[in-house]
Coordinates of C-alpha atoms and ligand atoms in Angstrom, one line a residue:
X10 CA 301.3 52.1 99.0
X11 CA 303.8 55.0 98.8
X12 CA 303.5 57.6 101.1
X13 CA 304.6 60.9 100.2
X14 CA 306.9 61.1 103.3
X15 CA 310.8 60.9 102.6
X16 CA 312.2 58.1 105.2
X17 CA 315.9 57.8 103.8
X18 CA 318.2 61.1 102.6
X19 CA 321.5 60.4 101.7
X20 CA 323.5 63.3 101.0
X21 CA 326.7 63.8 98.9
X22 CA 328.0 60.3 100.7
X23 CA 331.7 59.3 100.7
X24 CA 333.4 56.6 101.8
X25 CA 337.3 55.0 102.6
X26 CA 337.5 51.9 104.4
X27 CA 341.8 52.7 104.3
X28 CA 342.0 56.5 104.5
X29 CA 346.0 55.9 103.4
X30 CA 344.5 54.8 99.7
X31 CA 343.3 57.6 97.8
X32 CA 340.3 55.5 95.9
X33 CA 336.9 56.1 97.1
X34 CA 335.1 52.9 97.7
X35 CA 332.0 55.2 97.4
X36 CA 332.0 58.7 96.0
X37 CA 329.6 61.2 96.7
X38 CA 326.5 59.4 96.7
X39 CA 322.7 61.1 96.8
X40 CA 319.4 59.6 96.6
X41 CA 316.3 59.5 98.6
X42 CA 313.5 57.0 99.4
X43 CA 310.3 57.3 100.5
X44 CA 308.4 55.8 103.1
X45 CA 307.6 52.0 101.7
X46 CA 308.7 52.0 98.5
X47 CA 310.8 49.2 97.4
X48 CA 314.2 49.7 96.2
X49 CA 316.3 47.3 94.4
X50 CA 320.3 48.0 94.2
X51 CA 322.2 46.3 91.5
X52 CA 326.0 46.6 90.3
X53 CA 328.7 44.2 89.4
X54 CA 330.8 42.9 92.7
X55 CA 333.0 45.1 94.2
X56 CA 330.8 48.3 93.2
X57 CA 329.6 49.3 96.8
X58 CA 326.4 47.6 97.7
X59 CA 327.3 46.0 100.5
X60 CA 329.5 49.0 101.8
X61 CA 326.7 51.3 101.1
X62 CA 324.1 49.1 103.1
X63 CA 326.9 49.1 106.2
X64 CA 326.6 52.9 106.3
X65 CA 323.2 52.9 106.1
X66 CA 322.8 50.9 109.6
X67 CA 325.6 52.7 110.8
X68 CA 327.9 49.5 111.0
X69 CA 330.4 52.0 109.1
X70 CA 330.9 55.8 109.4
X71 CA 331.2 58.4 106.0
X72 CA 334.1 60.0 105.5
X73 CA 332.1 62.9 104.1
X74 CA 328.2 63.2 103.5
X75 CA 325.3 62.6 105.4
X76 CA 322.6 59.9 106.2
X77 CA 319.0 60.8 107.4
X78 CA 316.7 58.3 108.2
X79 CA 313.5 59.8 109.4
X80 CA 314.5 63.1 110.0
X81 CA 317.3 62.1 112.2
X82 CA 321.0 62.9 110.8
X83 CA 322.7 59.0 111.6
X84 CA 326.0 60.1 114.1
X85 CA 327.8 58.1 116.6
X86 CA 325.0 59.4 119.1
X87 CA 321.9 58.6 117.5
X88 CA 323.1 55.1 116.0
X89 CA 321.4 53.3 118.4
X90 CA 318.0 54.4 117.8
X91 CA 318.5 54.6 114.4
X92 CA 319.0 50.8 114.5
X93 CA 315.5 50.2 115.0
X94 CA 314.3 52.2 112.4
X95 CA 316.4 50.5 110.0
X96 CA 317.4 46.7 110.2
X97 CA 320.0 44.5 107.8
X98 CA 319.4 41.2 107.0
X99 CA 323.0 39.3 105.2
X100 CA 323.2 36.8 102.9
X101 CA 324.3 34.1 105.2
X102 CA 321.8 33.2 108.1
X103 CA 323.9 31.2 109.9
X104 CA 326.3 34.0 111.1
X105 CA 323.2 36.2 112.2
X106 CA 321.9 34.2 115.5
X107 CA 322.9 34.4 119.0
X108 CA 319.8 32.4 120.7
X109 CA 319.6 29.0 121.8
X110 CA 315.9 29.0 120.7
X111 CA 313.6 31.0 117.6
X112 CA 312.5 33.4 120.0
X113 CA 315.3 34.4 122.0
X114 CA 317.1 34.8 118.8
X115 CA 314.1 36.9 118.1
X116 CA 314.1 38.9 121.5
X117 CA 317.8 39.4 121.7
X118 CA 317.7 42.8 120.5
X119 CA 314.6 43.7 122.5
X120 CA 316.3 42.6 125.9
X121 CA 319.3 44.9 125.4
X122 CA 316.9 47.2 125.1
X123 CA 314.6 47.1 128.0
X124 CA 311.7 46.2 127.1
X125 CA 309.6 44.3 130.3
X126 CA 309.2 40.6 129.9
X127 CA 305.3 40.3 129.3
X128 CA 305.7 43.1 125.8
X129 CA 308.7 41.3 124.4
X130 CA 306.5 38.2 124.6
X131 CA 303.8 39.8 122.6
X132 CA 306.0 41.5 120.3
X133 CA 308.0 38.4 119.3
X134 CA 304.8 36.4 118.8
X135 CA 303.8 39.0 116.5
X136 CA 306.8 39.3 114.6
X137 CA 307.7 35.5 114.3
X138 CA 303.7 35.4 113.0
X139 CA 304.2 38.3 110.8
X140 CA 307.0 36.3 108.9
X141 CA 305.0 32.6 109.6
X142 CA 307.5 31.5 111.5
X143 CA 305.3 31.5 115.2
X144 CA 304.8 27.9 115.3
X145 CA 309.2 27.4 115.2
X146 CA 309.1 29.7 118.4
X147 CA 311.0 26.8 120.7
X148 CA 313.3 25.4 118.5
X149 CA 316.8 25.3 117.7
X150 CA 317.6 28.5 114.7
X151 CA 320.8 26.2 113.8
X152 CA 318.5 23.3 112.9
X153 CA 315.7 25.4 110.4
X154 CA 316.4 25.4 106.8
X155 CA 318.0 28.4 104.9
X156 CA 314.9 30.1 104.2
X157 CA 313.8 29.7 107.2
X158 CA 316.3 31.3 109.4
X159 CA 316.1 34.2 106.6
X160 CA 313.1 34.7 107.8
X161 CA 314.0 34.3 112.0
X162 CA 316.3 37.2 110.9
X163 CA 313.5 39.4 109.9
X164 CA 311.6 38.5 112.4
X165 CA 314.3 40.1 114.7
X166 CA 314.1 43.1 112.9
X167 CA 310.4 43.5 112.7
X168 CA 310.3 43.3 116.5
X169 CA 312.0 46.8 116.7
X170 CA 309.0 47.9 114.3
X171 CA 311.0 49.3 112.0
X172 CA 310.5 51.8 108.7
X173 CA 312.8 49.9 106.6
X174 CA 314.5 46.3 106.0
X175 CA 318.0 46.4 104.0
X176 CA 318.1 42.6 102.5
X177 CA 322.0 42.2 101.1
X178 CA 321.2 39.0 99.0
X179 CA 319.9 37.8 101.4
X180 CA 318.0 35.0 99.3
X181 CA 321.4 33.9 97.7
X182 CA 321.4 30.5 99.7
X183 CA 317.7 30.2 99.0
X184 CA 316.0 27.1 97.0
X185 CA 314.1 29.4 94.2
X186 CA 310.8 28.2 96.7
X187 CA 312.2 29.3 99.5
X188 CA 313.2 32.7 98.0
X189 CA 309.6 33.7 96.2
X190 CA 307.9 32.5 99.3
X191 CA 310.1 35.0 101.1
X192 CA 309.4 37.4 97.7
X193 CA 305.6 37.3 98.9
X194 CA 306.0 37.5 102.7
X195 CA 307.7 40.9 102.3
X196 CA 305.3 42.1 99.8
X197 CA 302.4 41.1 102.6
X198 CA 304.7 43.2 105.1
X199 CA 305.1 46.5 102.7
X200 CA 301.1 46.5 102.2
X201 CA 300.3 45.5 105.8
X202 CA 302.9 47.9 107.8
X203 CA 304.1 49.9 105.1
X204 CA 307.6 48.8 105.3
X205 CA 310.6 50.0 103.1
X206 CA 312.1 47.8 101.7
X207 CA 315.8 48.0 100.1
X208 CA 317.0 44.6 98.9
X209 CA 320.9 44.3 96.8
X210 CA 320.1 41.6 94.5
X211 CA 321.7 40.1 91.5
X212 CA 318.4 38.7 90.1
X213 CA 317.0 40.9 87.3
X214 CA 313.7 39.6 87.9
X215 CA 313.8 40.4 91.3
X216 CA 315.2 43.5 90.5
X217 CA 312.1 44.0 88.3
X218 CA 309.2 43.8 90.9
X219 CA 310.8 47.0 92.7
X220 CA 309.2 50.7 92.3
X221 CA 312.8 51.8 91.4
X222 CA 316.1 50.3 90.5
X223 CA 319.7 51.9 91.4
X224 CA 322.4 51.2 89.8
X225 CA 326.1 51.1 91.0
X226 CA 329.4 51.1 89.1
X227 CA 332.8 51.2 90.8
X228 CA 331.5 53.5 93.8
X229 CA 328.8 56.0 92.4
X230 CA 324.9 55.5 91.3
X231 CA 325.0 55.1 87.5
X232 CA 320.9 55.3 87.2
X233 CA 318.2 56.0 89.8
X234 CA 314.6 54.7 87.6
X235 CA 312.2 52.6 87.4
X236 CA 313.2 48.9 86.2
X237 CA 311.0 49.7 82.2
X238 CA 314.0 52.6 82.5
X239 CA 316.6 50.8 83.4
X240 CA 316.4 47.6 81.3
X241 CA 315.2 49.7 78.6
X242 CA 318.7 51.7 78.2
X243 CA 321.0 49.7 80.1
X244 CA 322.3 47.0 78.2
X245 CA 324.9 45.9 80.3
X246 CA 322.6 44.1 82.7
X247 CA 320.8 40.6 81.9
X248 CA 316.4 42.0 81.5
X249 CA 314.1 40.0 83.3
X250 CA 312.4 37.0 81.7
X251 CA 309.7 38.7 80.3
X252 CA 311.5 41.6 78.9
X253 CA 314.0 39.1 77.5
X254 CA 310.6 36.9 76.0
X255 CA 309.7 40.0 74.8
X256 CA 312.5 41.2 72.6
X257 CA 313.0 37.5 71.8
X258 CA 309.4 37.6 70.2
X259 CA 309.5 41.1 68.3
X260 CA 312.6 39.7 66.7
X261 CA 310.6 36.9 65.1
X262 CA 308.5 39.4 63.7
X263 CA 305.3 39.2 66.1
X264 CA 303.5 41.6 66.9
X265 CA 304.2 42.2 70.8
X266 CA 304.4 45.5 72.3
X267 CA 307.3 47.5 71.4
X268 CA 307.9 48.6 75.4
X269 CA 309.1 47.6 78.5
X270 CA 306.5 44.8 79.8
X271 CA 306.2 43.0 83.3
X272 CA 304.9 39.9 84.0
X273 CA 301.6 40.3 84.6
X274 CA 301.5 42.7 81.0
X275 CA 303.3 40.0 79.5
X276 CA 300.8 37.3 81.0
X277 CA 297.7 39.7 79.9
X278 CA 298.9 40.4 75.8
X279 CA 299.8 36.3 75.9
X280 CA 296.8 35.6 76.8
X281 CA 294.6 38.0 74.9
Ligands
LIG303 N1 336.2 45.3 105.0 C1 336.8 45.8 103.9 N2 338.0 46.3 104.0 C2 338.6 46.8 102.9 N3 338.0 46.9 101.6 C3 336.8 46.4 101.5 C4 336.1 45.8 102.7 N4 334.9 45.4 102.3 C5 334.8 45.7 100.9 N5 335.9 46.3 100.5 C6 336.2 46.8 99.1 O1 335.2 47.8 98.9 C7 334.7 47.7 97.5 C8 333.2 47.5 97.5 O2 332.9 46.3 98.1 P1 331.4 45.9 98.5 O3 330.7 47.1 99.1 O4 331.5 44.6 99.3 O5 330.8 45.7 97.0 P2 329.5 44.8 96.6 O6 328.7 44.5 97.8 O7 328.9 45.6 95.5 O8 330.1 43.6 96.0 C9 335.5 46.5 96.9 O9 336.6 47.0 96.2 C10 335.9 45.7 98.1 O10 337.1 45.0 97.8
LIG304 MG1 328.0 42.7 98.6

């Protein structure tokens, strides 16, 4: 469910990892999200995702433009408490643990934070159940499977309770079981605790399941819609299966729909 309260703003955002070259890596950027909506980015490589997911965690710093993530402008100061509103999860799990077991992995961030022993107990129960991953809680995170230690990584995120999870392909090393059993664990989050969720994928019909779709070419937002918008009048990007089944279909002269349709509309007029 969408609530109506903005929980990203970013503002005019510009950025120069070498302030010596004169090309913007990304140039003047704006969009906003709302409080558990789900956001997919797309783009070719090299057009900013990853860049723009750093300075949303404030791993990097704009050179010009602003970032507010629930109501508080991101700065050197307020970083650190912006980090638990807003977690990143990277597409390779193996260089995002620290623990020797599941949970300290899991409470690592919590302990740097103060939290008394008996809470950060409770909390990284909750989190490691929130992403089924309770019953790994004394094992080796070197030792679990890709998916798995996708999912340890959230779990280290979801103990700071936070408004939004950036996922940078993160299911790139997944088995495709793996990644929609991942898929439907963060659906479950977004309806149980509302959660935001932003995930940079190259899979159209990943792409496809989110309330909007931005698109990025060579440092800017090309389109800001929904995915029936974006695969409707962007051709450069490879639709999602049904979309493609779809067009595939009308061209042998049936009958289908003449629109945009998602699986589950593509399921329902198949089976009708
Ligand atoms: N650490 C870095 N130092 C210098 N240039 C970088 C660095 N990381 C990325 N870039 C450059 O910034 C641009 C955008 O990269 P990136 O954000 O990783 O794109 P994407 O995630 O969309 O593939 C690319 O031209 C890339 O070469
Ligand atoms: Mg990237």
């Amino acid at each position: 469910m969408v609530a109506d309260k903005t929980i990203i703003e970013v503002d005019n955002l510009t950025f120069r990892y070498d302030l010596r070259k004169k090309k913007q890596i990304l140039s003047a950027i704006s969009f906003s999200v709302k409080q558990g909506e789900w956001i997919a980015v797309v783009g070719d490589n090299g057009s900013g995702k990853s860049t723009l997911a750093r300075l949303l965690v404030g791993l990097l710093e704009p050179e010009n433009g602003t970032i507010t993530i629930d109501g508080i402008q991101l700065n050197e100061e307020t970083k650190w408490d912006i980090r638990k509103k807003i977690g990143l999860v990277f597409q390779n799990p193996e260089n995002q643990f620290i623990g020797t077991t599941v949970q300290d992995d899991v409470a690592f961030g919590l302990e740097n934070n103060n939290t008394p022993y008996n809470e950060m107990k409770q909390i990284v129960e909750e989190a490691l159940q929130l992403v089924e991953m309770d019953m790994y809680w004394d094992q080796d995170p070197s030792r679990l499977s890709g998916g798995q230690k996708q999912r340890v990584a959230i779990a280290g995120i979801l103990a700071f309770k936070p408004n939004v999870i950036i996922l940078d392909e993160a299911f790139v090393m997944l088995d495709p079981k793996s990644r929609n059993q991942l898929l439907s664990t963060l659906k479950q989050l977004r309806e149980k605790r509302n959660i935001t969720i932003i995930s940079v994928t190259h899979d159209m019909n990943e792409a496809a399941i989110a309330d909007r779709i931005l698109v990025m070419d060579d440092g800017t937002i090309i389109q800001d819609s929904t995915p029936e918008a974006v695969f409707k009048t962007n051709q450069q990007l490879a639709a999602p299966f049904p979309e493609q089944l779809r067009r595939k279909l009308a061209e042998s002269g049936s009958n289908v729909p003449q629109t945009y349709m998602t699986e589950d509309e593509m399921v329902r007029w198949l089976c009708k």
